[in-house]
Tab-separated table of C-alpha atoms in Angstrom:
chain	number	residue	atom	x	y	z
A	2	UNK	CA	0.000	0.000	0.000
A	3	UNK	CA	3.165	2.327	0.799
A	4	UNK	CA	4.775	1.908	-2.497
A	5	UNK	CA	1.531	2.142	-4.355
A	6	UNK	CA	0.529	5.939	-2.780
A	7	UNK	CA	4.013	7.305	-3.381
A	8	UNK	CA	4.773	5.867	-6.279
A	9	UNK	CA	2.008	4.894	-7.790
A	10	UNK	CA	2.954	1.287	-9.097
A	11	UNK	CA	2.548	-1.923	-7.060
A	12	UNK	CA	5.882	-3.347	-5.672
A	13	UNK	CA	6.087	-7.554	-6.249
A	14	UNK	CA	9.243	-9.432	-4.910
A	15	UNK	CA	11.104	-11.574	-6.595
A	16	UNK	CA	11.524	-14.185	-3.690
A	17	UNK	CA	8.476	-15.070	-1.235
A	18	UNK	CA	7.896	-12.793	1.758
A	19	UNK	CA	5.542	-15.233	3.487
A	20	UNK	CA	6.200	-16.859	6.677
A	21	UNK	CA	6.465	-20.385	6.759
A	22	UNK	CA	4.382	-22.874	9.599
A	23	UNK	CA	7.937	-23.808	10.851
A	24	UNK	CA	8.985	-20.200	10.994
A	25	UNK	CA	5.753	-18.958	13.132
A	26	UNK	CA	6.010	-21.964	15.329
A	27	UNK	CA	9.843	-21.018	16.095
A	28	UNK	CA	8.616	-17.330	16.761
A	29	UNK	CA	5.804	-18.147	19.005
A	30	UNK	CA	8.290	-20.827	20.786
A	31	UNK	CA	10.533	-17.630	21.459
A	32	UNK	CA	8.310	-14.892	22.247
A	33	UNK	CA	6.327	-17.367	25.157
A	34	UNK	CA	9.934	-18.236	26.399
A	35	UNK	CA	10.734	-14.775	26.878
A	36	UNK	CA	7.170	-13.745	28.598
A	37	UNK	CA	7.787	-16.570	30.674
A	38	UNK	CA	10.671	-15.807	31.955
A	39	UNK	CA	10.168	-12.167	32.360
A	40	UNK	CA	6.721	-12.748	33.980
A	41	UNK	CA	8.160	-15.347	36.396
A	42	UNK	CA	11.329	-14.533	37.157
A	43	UNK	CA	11.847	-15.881	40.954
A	44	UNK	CA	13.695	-18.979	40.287
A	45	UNK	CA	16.824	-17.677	38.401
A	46	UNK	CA	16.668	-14.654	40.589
A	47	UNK	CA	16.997	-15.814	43.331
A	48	UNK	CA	19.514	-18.304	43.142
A	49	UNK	CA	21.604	-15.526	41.786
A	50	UNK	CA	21.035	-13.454	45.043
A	51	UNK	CA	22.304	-15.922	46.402
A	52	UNK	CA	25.642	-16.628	45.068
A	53	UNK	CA	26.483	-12.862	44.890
A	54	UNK	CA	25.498	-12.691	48.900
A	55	UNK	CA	27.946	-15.783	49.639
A	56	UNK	CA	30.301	-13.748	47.284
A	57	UNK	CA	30.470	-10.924	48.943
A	58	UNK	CA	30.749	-13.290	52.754
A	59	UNK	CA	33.496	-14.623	51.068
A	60	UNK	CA	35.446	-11.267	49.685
A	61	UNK	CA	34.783	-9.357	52.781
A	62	UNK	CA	36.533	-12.063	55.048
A	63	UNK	CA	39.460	-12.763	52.848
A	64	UNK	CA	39.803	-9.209	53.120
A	65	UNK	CA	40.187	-8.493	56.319
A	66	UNK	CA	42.868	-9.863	58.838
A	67	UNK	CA	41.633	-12.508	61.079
A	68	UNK	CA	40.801	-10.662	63.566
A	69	UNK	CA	38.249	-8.286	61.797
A	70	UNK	CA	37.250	-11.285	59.660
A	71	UNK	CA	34.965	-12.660	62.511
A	72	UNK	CA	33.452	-9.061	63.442
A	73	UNK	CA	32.563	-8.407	59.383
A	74	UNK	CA	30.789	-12.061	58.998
A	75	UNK	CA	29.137	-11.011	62.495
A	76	UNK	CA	27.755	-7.768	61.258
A	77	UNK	CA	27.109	-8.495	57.656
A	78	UNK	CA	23.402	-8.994	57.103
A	79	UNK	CA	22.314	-12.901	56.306
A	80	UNK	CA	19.314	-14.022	55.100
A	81	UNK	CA	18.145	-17.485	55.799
A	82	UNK	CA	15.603	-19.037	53.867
């Protein structure tokens, strides 16, 4: 319709533009995976808090001498779950 107002001719490809049943399917199979994950997030999340809390146990006592090391693990906020 674009090509027809401005130019006034109809444009026809030389190769088809239609999507193929394989090529939807792959689409749809993306598009739910990423609504799915970005509706539900909690999993992957979470696990990740994790690891970057026991990081950051970890750095903060291998930073400090040992006798801050005990006061810093002490005072550093943990969450159990």
């Amino acid at each position: 319709v674009f090509f027809l107002l401005f130019t006034g001719t109809r444009y026809s490809s030389t190769v088809a533009l239609t999507t193929s049943m394989r090529e939807r399917l792959a689409m749809l199979s993306l598009v739910l995976l990423i609504l799915i994950a970005g509706l539900v997030p909690s999993p992957s999340v979470v696990s990740r808090y994790h690891a970057a809390e026991e990081i950051l146990r970890q750095r903060t006592i291998f930073q400090h001498d040992g006798s801050e090391s005990s006061a810093a693990v002490a005072s550093s906020p943990s969450r159990e779950d």
